[in-house]
């Protein structure tokens, strides 16, 4: 009795039950593909966030207001604070840009668009955020002084409001106030959870005039002279602000370096990845149970056949071999299709996220489903092969 | 002549405790080589239980079963499957063909496990199908065959390995008179070539083909008619 004959039985067993074989393959396919895809999406999201933070540059400090401690009044961050940060007392600081942000709806002709971020700042803001201009120009310090109603828009806003048109020189209505578009920023791409190109930047003065009023700043973005000067810059900024805000105890502002920002954001994306990984683990489990189920049904359905084969003299080893080969073929075939589906699927953008394949997840998904298929294909078969022929024949 | 089958004080109990069924209660039977025996008895008397044990498809709860003088209790799993494959041809009352598989492949099955090569296997399976008059049905699947035809495929499968013993459990139970006659003719011819035949039947005309009839009553042999 050669292995070839047993393999032929296995192949005939599979082709004689096309529906069952097809469903088993499908079950394994879905299990493997969903695990690969989910992990790729999680990985894609976190690497996008990391890239967008890395794009900020390594010599940036972000100062944002903190809520007041009970019993004290928090001073808002002001333009004067920002101005005070550059000077003799802070040799390590190169610029400090005051930043306000607003909710704004822009309209051009019949089209309107809710802008993701409407920012008011000075021209240094473009430098600190690594924003390059693609069309037209950035606004100037003079525009800020004169509070001119000019705006630089991101690629998404340009595409939404001016499809097929050159936006430069056009007039948009921002919350019904006309602004002239002077430039369009180069696209940065989606950073996973938010679109970095869905923004508009106008002079600080104009924004305060027209949109936010003269309250506190949302942020002060400080650029140090170099990455090495960052700790010095942080110390100097802290001294100056503590002096101006007469800080005792807990400060009413918070300074974050790009490093800390990265750590904070990485922590969030890690949570996200862990979440997706647990979803993937669950889907692997569910897929595994599906495979187990279908394999068990398959073997149970065929215990009579096992009885017949034993009655005409099949040794236990050949029955085991036949079912093992059947399970192997199904698992490998379904697993390979699942890997193919997962790899192809990860080429598409899913919910705004470009998935990035994790090779080990491919291996894991394939191995787990193949092992489950093998085990639950052969274990019940081996139990059935141990039955006396008459017991197997009587099985219903 | 030495007996090919010798059964002493054979017992078989299904289940245990209050629900235990004593299907065989100390049955003795000796079958000589080349004999043709009919087993008769009321429904539930233990005939199928006996035949299954004789075919090494089941094991007794007590007593001895000597096959060619050797106690079958001594055989291991591998030797038992070899016995079922080479020495015994079993015809089930309910056919027990592999579903979705052609008549030819069903008849070839024991030969595959016997390690017979492909070409020779085909030749012998076709010859066996020829013998049962199904040469023109070789590529039909069980669900495309009538009951009588399925029974004949099952007989072809039982005799394809040229076993020394053919055991048949009510082989004509589901068949009309013509089909019965054909099946009995085949068994007669097998016996004429020296094979030992044991069959179970409820019909006197069928039993008339045998050399002797064994009556089973309540799991014991009640009497032997010559
Ligand atoms: N697997 C089993 N489990 C429990 N009881 C069984 C089992 N097989 C048979 N029996 C019982 O054993 C007794 C003998 O059964 P057996 O099948 O040998 O009868 P039989 O003589 O072949 O009857 P029939 O002529 O109806 O085929 C019956 O009472 C039956 O209910
Ligand atoms: Mg019976």
XYZ file of C-alpha atoms and ligand atoms in Angstrom:
654
model
C 0.000 0.000 0.000
C 1.826 3.062 -1.233
C 1.470 6.638 -0.043
C 0.427 7.543 -3.571
C -2.738 5.439 -3.310
C -3.620 7.038 0.014
C -3.069 10.502 -1.448
C -5.342 9.540 -4.350
C -8.078 8.584 -1.837
C -7.608 11.951 -0.150
C -7.896 13.897 -3.396
C -10.942 11.858 -4.406
C -12.472 12.483 -0.976
C -12.036 16.227 -1.467
C -13.348 16.363 -5.016
C -16.291 14.074 -4.213
C -17.472 16.673 -1.667
C -16.846 19.938 -3.453
C -19.275 21.964 -1.365
C -17.784 20.843 1.916
C -14.216 21.293 0.714
C -15.093 24.733 -0.647
C -16.643 25.867 2.633
C -13.696 24.641 4.648
C -11.295 26.457 2.338
C -13.404 29.604 2.606
C -13.407 29.419 6.400
C -9.637 29.140 6.541
C -9.267 31.836 3.890
C -11.353 34.369 5.814
C -9.619 33.611 9.094
C -6.137 34.044 7.649
C -6.943 37.074 5.492
C -8.719 39.017 8.253
C -5.884 38.517 10.711
C -3.290 39.656 8.179
C -5.364 42.681 7.171
C -6.266 43.815 10.680
C -2.670 43.727 11.835
C -1.550 45.505 8.658
C -4.106 48.277 9.230
C -2.984 48.751 12.846
C 0.622 48.812 11.794
C -0.132 51.236 8.945
C -1.939 53.608 11.289
C 0.833 53.735 13.854
C 3.600 54.177 11.302
C 1.635 57.022 9.672
C 1.303 58.814 13.009
C 4.989 58.365 13.720
C 5.908 59.739 10.313
C 3.745 62.797 10.750
C 5.345 63.562 14.112
C 8.822 62.954 12.747
C 7.956 65.540 10.063
C 7.762 68.244 12.732
C 11.512 68.422 13.158
C 13.504 67.728 16.279
C 14.047 71.268 17.589
C 10.481 72.260 18.404
C 8.802 72.995 21.740
C 5.069 73.375 21.982
C 3.645 75.471 24.814
C -0.037 75.130 25.549
C -2.200 76.617 28.326
C -3.081 74.407 31.298
C -6.280 74.535 33.239
C -6.070 76.556 36.461
C -5.384 74.816 39.751
C -8.239 75.210 42.223
C -7.956 78.541 44.044
C -5.770 80.221 41.422
C -6.565 81.962 38.153
C -4.722 80.782 35.114
C -3.236 83.453 32.891
C -3.798 82.857 29.232
C -0.846 82.633 26.855
C -0.588 85.899 25.011
C 1.124 87.365 22.006
C 3.256 89.314 24.464
C 4.363 86.042 26.058
C 5.392 84.798 22.630
C 7.295 87.998 21.893
C 9.053 87.855 25.257
C 10.406 84.395 24.531
C 12.784 85.700 21.873
C 15.514 87.959 23.172
C 18.688 88.267 25.243
C 17.413 86.127 28.095
C 16.833 83.196 25.778
C 19.832 82.753 23.484
C 18.799 79.172 22.657
C 15.437 80.238 21.200
C 15.315 81.059 17.518
C 11.636 81.879 17.012
C 8.433 81.723 18.966
C 5.245 81.735 16.915
C 1.945 82.519 18.580
C -0.822 80.224 17.334
C -4.616 80.443 17.551
C -6.953 77.933 15.976
C -10.580 78.265 15.019
C -13.538 76.413 13.629
C -14.229 77.746 10.168
C -16.328 77.052 7.121
C -14.952 78.247 3.814
C -17.067 78.957 0.763
C -16.294 79.648 -2.848
C -19.146 80.062 -5.313
C -21.671 77.393 -4.391
C -19.127 75.141 -2.702
C -18.570 75.138 1.029
C -16.107 73.131 3.065
C -15.626 72.722 6.815
C -11.923 73.269 7.269
C -10.323 70.734 9.619
C -8.006 73.294 11.206
C -8.042 77.040 10.700
C -4.828 78.439 12.146
C -3.713 81.981 12.788
C 0.030 82.511 13.214
C 3.077 84.211 11.736
C 5.219 83.188 8.728
C 7.671 81.232 10.959
C 4.863 78.751 11.595
C 5.401 77.295 8.107
C 9.054 76.748 8.859
C 8.468 75.043 12.206
C 5.841 72.700 10.784
C 7.931 71.864 7.712
C 5.229 73.180 5.400
C 6.333 74.018 1.868
C 4.352 76.123 -0.556
C 3.248 74.448 -3.766
C 1.540 77.330 -5.564
C 1.622 81.077 -4.925
C 3.322 82.460 -1.809
C 3.183 82.324 1.959
C 1.994 85.447 3.743
C 4.585 87.860 5.165
C 5.286 89.627 8.470
C 3.896 92.699 6.813
C 0.609 90.908 6.187
C 0.525 90.080 9.900
C 1.200 93.680 10.917
C -1.408 95.033 8.544
C -3.868 92.275 9.468
C -4.504 91.603 5.780
C -7.249 89.133 4.969
C -5.012 86.633 3.218
C -4.913 82.890 3.676
C -2.706 79.955 2.689
C -4.722 76.756 2.209
C -3.822 73.082 2.393
C -4.110 70.677 -0.545
C -7.390 69.132 0.646
C -9.068 72.515 1.027
C -7.803 73.505 -2.434
C -9.182 70.332 -3.952
C -12.542 70.739 -2.208
C -13.139 74.380 -3.021
C -11.319 74.798 -6.307
C -11.525 71.527 -8.194
C -9.601 72.019 -11.433
C -8.984 75.709 -10.736
C -5.945 77.703 -9.633
C -6.921 78.959 -6.161
C -4.214 81.633 -5.976
C -5.744 85.120 -6.124
C -9.300 83.835 -5.591
C -11.418 85.164 -2.790
C -12.933 82.698 -0.308
C -15.514 83.415 2.339
C -14.320 82.189 5.749
C -17.289 82.293 8.099
C -18.677 84.848 5.611
C -15.579 87.065 5.767
C -13.725 87.361 2.460
C -10.086 86.218 2.453
C -7.737 86.197 -0.541
C -5.934 82.932 -1.178
C -2.244 83.726 -1.606
C -0.798 80.226 -1.636
C -1.427 76.487 -1.537
C 0.699 74.209 0.642
C 2.331 71.048 -0.722
C 0.388 67.912 0.218
C 1.646 66.017 3.280
C -0.790 63.159 3.114
C -3.060 61.673 5.708
C -1.459 60.986 9.078
C -3.637 58.003 9.719
C -6.296 59.481 11.957
C -6.429 63.025 10.628
C -5.872 64.700 7.281
C -2.816 66.974 7.572
C -3.826 68.799 4.369
C -7.271 69.838 5.571
C -6.088 73.175 6.973
C -5.839 76.881 6.279
C -3.310 79.303 7.773
C -3.920 83.060 8.013
C -2.051 85.881 9.804
C -2.558 85.785 13.576
C -3.899 89.332 13.688
C -6.418 88.713 10.948
C -7.614 85.509 12.552
C -8.078 87.185 15.908
C -9.877 90.109 14.251
C -12.178 88.072 12.153
C -12.664 84.761 13.884
C -11.371 84.125 17.401
C -11.309 87.497 19.098
C -8.427 88.570 21.341
C -8.510 85.826 23.959
C -5.601 83.581 24.816
C -3.433 81.761 22.344
C -4.000 78.105 21.591
C -0.275 77.447 21.461
C 3.127 79.027 21.238
C 5.417 77.060 18.976
C 9.085 77.618 19.854
C 11.908 76.698 17.538
C 15.291 76.209 19.221
C 18.513 77.150 17.426
C 19.358 73.462 17.078
C 18.231 70.074 18.332
C 21.088 70.146 20.857
C 19.954 73.532 22.183
C 16.491 72.166 22.939
C 17.035 71.475 26.684
C 18.538 74.976 27.118
C 15.641 76.500 25.211
C 13.156 74.643 27.401
C 14.865 75.898 30.571
C 14.997 79.492 29.310
C 11.389 79.452 28.161
C 10.313 78.073 31.521
C 12.177 80.818 33.413
C 10.708 83.590 31.279
C 7.149 82.288 31.426
C 7.301 81.583 35.164
C 8.417 85.202 35.604
C 5.661 86.609 33.431
C 2.935 84.404 34.894
C 4.236 84.748 38.480
C 4.074 80.993 38.780
C 4.098 79.464 42.209
C 3.622 75.734 42.413
C 2.041 74.176 39.343
C 2.452 76.160 36.145
C -0.575 77.308 34.136
C 1.077 76.205 30.920
C 2.684 73.045 29.647
C 5.777 72.592 27.499
C 6.072 69.538 25.303
C 9.096 68.726 23.198
C 8.710 66.868 19.971
C 10.239 63.840 21.729
C 7.564 63.909 24.392
C 4.926 64.454 21.744
C 6.229 61.415 19.918
C 6.132 59.353 23.093
C 2.610 60.480 23.877
C 1.330 59.841 20.378
C 3.171 56.533 20.119
C 1.449 55.462 23.293
C -1.940 56.228 21.726
C -1.147 54.393 18.540
C 0.213 51.502 20.567
C -3.127 51.293 22.320
C -4.711 51.317 18.885
C -2.409 48.559 17.654
C -3.068 46.483 20.766
C -6.780 46.960 20.190
C -6.494 45.826 16.582
C -4.245 42.949 17.559
C -6.811 41.722 20.044
C -9.514 42.016 17.392
C -7.200 40.027 15.136
C -6.632 37.452 17.866
C -10.375 37.116 18.305
C -10.900 36.733 14.581
C -8.138 34.127 14.527
C -9.954 32.351 17.338
C -13.299 32.607 15.566
C -11.707 31.498 12.306
C -10.056 28.651 14.196
C -13.349 27.573 15.709
C -14.892 27.690 12.230
C -12.145 25.498 10.858
C -12.413 23.155 13.834
C -16.144 22.915 13.424
C -16.075 22.150 9.739
C -13.288 19.585 10.149
C -15.166 17.853 12.971
C -18.365 17.753 10.922
C -16.425 16.454 7.944
C -14.903 13.589 9.878
C -18.075 12.752 11.798
C -19.975 12.628 8.553
C -17.469 10.139 7.277
C -17.116 7.782 10.211
C -19.305 5.279 8.340
C -16.922 5.509 5.419
C -14.058 4.844 7.824
C -16.014 1.801 9.045
C -16.432 0.519 5.487
C -12.747 0.978 4.758
C -11.788 -0.821 7.950
C -14.240 -3.641 7.192
C -12.526 -4.366 3.878
C -9.156 -4.408 5.601
C -7.802 -0.854 5.684
C -5.076 -0.614 8.322
C -5.377 2.239 10.801
C -2.309 3.981 9.381
C -3.757 4.288 5.884
C -7.012 5.804 7.190
C -5.059 8.260 9.305
C -2.864 9.062 6.329
C -5.845 9.723 4.102
C -7.505 12.153 6.514
C -4.212 13.815 7.374
C -3.517 14.451 3.701
C -7.063 15.757 3.175
C -6.711 18.140 6.121
C -3.245 19.228 4.971
C -4.409 19.974 1.443
C -7.421 21.950 2.683
C -5.448 23.898 5.288
C -2.552 24.724 2.983
C -4.826 25.643 0.095
C -7.152 27.759 2.261
C -4.191 29.298 4.081
C -2.407 30.182 0.839
C -5.568 31.771 -0.576
C -6.010 33.654 2.699
C -2.445 34.987 2.546
C -3.028 36.040 -1.064
C -6.296 37.769 -0.141
C -4.678 39.492 2.858
C -1.689 40.696 0.837
C -3.854 41.954 -2.019
C -6.314 43.569 0.417
C -3.517 45.417 2.199
C -2.699 47.257 -1.025
C -5.941 49.188 -0.741
C -6.464 52.134 1.572
C -8.841 51.064 4.314
C -10.730 53.782 6.243
C -8.105 56.339 5.235
C -5.258 54.144 6.406
C -2.690 52.591 4.125
C -2.072 49.149 5.668
C 1.524 48.034 6.127
C 2.035 44.250 6.070
C 3.714 42.663 9.071
C 5.521 39.579 7.741
C 5.341 37.798 11.085
C 1.542 38.191 11.124
C 1.351 36.473 7.736
C 3.390 33.625 9.105
C 1.384 33.493 12.334
C -2.014 33.503 10.641
C -0.949 30.854 8.157
C 0.699 28.646 10.753
C -2.160 28.864 13.254
C -4.865 28.072 10.711
C -2.815 25.287 9.140
C -2.131 23.746 12.549
C -5.761 24.029 13.622
C -6.862 22.491 10.310
C -4.339 19.699 10.650
C -5.111 18.951 14.260
C -8.870 18.973 14.011
C -8.772 17.188 10.674
C -6.640 14.355 11.943
C -7.500 14.066 15.627
C -11.149 12.967 15.167
C -10.042 10.791 12.269
C -7.500 9.075 14.470
C -10.185 8.469 17.097
C -12.505 7.081 14.421
C -9.739 4.898 13.035
C -9.426 3.277 16.465
C -13.085 2.232 16.532
C -13.983 -1.350 15.737
C -15.368 -1.481 12.202
C -18.855 -2.320 13.395
C -18.903 0.638 15.816
C -17.856 2.982 13.040
C -20.489 1.533 10.686
C -23.228 1.989 13.262
C -22.244 5.624 13.858
C -24.867 8.152 12.902
C -10.677 -32.029 8.100
C -9.778 -29.196 10.440
C -12.479 -26.633 11.232
C -11.920 -23.204 9.662
C -14.199 -21.572 12.232
C -14.532 -22.787 15.777
C -16.527 -20.866 18.339
C -16.708 -21.916 21.975
C -19.023 -20.483 24.630
C -19.243 -17.182 22.718
C -20.795 -14.320 24.674
C -21.630 -10.777 23.695
C -23.187 -8.224 25.998
C -24.137 -4.742 24.827
C -24.207 -2.058 27.468
C -23.986 -2.751 31.202
C -26.044 -2.825 34.379
C -29.811 -2.683 34.084
C -29.788 -1.881 30.386
C -27.369 -4.678 29.437
C -28.458 -6.765 26.440
C -27.095 -10.296 26.282
C -27.057 -10.838 22.525
C -24.989 -14.035 22.684
C -25.158 -16.344 25.725
C -22.604 -19.105 25.305
C -22.854 -20.025 21.652
C -20.893 -22.975 20.204
C -20.366 -23.451 16.486
C -17.922 -25.311 14.283
C -17.641 -24.766 10.545
C -15.502 -27.051 8.384
C -13.510 -25.849 5.441
C -15.634 -25.667 2.287
C -18.923 -25.853 4.166
C -22.023 -23.833 3.220
C -23.995 -22.878 6.295
C -27.245 -21.007 6.752
C -27.971 -19.310 10.059
C -31.635 -18.824 10.910
C -33.483 -17.516 13.903
C -35.935 -14.963 15.162
C -35.252 -11.283 14.878
C -33.018 -10.171 17.719
C -31.754 -13.667 18.430
C -28.130 -12.625 17.862
C -27.402 -13.730 14.284
C -25.843 -10.473 13.082
C -23.884 -10.169 16.311
C -22.424 -13.612 15.679
C -21.574 -12.925 12.046
C -19.900 -9.596 12.881
C -17.670 -11.378 15.355
C -16.897 -14.106 12.809
C -15.947 -11.359 10.345
C -13.558 -9.791 12.900
C -15.625 -6.600 12.732
C -16.460 -6.860 16.425
C -14.971 -8.600 19.438
C -16.830 -10.976 21.796
C -17.331 -10.189 25.486
C -16.470 -13.754 26.382
C -15.602 -17.143 24.940
C -13.231 -18.082 22.163
C -13.202 -17.685 18.425
C -10.595 -19.776 16.631
C -9.939 -18.960 13.004
C -7.935 -21.695 11.280
C -7.178 -22.954 14.769
C -5.762 -19.658 16.022
C -7.468 -17.659 18.783
C -8.483 -14.314 17.259
C -8.179 -12.710 20.698
C -4.413 -12.921 20.235
C -4.373 -10.842 17.072
C -3.428 -7.201 17.174
C -5.114 -4.443 15.193
C -2.796 -4.828 12.223
C -3.233 -8.590 11.962
C -7.005 -8.183 12.233
C -7.087 -5.733 9.326
C -4.955 -8.160 7.338
C -7.448 -10.965 8.132
C -10.414 -8.810 7.096
C -8.608 -7.930 3.912
C -7.272 -11.312 2.768
C -9.201 -14.089 4.452
C -12.741 -12.848 4.876
C -15.253 -11.398 2.448
C -18.172 -9.738 4.224
C -21.500 -8.877 2.617
C -23.603 -6.488 4.691
C -27.354 -6.529 4.781
C -27.261 -2.784 4.162
C -24.607 -2.959 1.399
C -22.252 -0.396 2.977
C -20.752 0.911 -0.249
C -18.581 4.055 -0.114
C -20.913 6.860 -1.221
C -20.139 9.088 -4.226
C -17.692 6.472 -5.466
C -18.126 4.319 -8.580
C -18.958 0.625 -8.456
C -15.529 -0.154 -9.890
C -13.707 1.920 -7.252
C -15.795 0.269 -4.521
C -14.838 -3.195 -5.739
C -11.188 -2.176 -6.101
C -11.077 -0.906 -2.518
C -9.951 -4.131 -0.766
C -7.336 -4.664 -3.492
C -5.869 -1.205 -2.871
C -5.393 -2.052 0.798
C -3.958 -5.415 -0.261
C -1.306 -3.537 -2.251
C -2.318 -4.915 -5.650
C -0.979 -2.877 -8.553
C -3.273 -0.643 -10.516
C -3.536 -2.598 -13.769
C -4.079 -5.904 -12.055
C -6.509 -4.345 -9.641
C -8.666 -3.039 -12.460
C -8.616 -6.391 -14.211
C -9.669 -8.316 -11.097
C -12.358 -5.792 -10.137
C -13.825 -5.936 -13.641
C -13.791 -9.731 -13.514
C -15.635 -9.671 -10.173
C -18.225 -7.232 -11.534
C -18.547 -9.483 -14.568
C -19.247 -12.420 -12.278
C -22.156 -10.586 -10.606
C -23.439 -9.411 -14.003
C -22.653 -5.711 -13.574
C -20.040 -5.256 -16.276
C -22.137 -2.456 -17.793
C -22.522 -0.567 -14.500
C -18.869 -0.111 -13.552
C -18.942 3.704 -13.551
C -22.229 4.126 -11.744
C -22.236 5.472 -8.204
C -24.209 3.667 -5.466
C -27.066 6.188 -5.651
C -27.401 5.431 -9.355
C -27.863 1.680 -8.770
C -30.922 -0.345 -7.698
C -30.896 -2.166 -4.368
C -30.180 -5.504 -6.052
C -27.369 -3.986 -8.081
C -25.853 -2.418 -4.970
C -26.035 -5.793 -3.233
C -24.232 -7.397 -6.162
C -21.527 -4.697 -6.065
C -21.124 -5.493 -2.365
C -20.789 -9.187 -3.221
C -18.256 -8.421 -5.945
C -16.273 -6.438 -3.374
C -16.434 -9.372 -0.933
C -15.160 -11.914 -3.436
C -12.620 -9.823 -5.366
C -9.783 -10.757 -2.996
C -10.654 -14.486 -3.347
C -11.197 -14.868 0.408
C -11.332 -18.330 1.960
C -14.460 -17.378 3.916
C -17.487 -15.462 2.657
C -19.878 -14.149 5.319
C -23.205 -12.715 4.150
C -25.796 -11.047 6.432
C -29.204 -11.488 4.778
C -27.780 -10.935 1.294
C -31.202 -11.470 -0.268
C -33.210 -9.649 2.379
C -33.932 -6.626 0.204
C -34.121 -8.363 -3.156
C -36.896 -9.643 -5.417
C -37.075 -13.308 -6.446
C -34.990 -12.927 -9.622
C -32.241 -10.905 -7.961
C -32.239 -13.335 -5.004
C -31.756 -16.226 -7.379
C -28.826 -14.495 -9.040
C -27.133 -13.671 -5.740
C -27.646 -17.218 -4.443
C -26.252 -18.558 -7.721
C -23.101 -16.536 -7.164
C -22.723 -17.835 -3.594
C -23.323 -21.408 -4.816
C -20.582 -21.014 -7.393
C -18.217 -19.550 -4.799
C -18.867 -22.522 -2.539
C -18.326 -24.873 -5.478
C -14.811 -23.430 -5.865
C -14.002 -24.469 -2.323
C -14.808 -21.366 -0.296
C -16.525 -21.555 3.030
C -19.847 -19.692 2.976
C -21.876 -18.609 6.014
C -25.074 -16.704 5.394
C -27.921 -15.401 7.511
C -31.468 -15.704 6.188
C -35.089 -15.758 7.232
C -36.203 -17.727 4.163
C -36.343 -21.517 3.928
C -35.726 -21.470 0.155
C -32.487 -19.602 0.734
C -31.487 -21.926 3.549
C -32.117 -24.848 1.193
C -28.992 -23.854 -0.758
C -26.846 -24.539 2.314
C -25.436 -27.879 3.430
C -26.835 -27.348 6.904
C -28.856 -24.806 8.829
C -27.956 -23.532 12.277
C -30.827 -22.244 14.378
C -30.046 -19.474 16.824
C -32.453 -18.929 19.697
C -31.711 -16.293 22.345
C -28.001 -16.168 21.635
C -27.460 -19.928 21.627
C -27.499 -22.620 18.944
C -30.784 -24.484 19.314
C -30.423 -27.221 16.783
C -28.663 -28.223 13.632
C -30.625 -29.481 10.636
C -28.689 -31.471 8.070
N -24.873 -2.004 19.204
C -25.827 -2.540 19.973
N -26.107 -1.998 21.177
C -27.028 -2.527 21.978
N -27.747 -3.591 21.684
C -27.535 -4.193 20.498
C -26.557 -3.689 19.591
N -26.560 -4.492 18.498
C -27.482 -5.451 18.721
N -28.066 -5.264 19.918
C -29.087 -6.146 20.520
O -28.594 -7.428 20.485
C -29.632 -8.348 20.146
C -29.195 -9.166 18.929
O -29.084 -8.321 17.817
P -28.725 -8.863 16.372
O -28.557 -7.700 15.490
O -27.606 -9.813 16.484
O -30.065 -9.643 15.982
P -30.399 -10.450 14.666
O -30.563 -11.858 15.070
O -29.435 -10.155 13.617
O -31.810 -9.833 14.290
P -32.415 -9.536 12.827
O -32.883 -10.814 12.283
O -33.550 -8.598 13.119
O -31.337 -8.888 12.029
C -30.861 -7.510 19.898
O -31.669 -7.573 21.031
C -30.347 -6.126 19.726
O -31.257 -5.185 20.237
Mg -29.394 -8.997 11.756
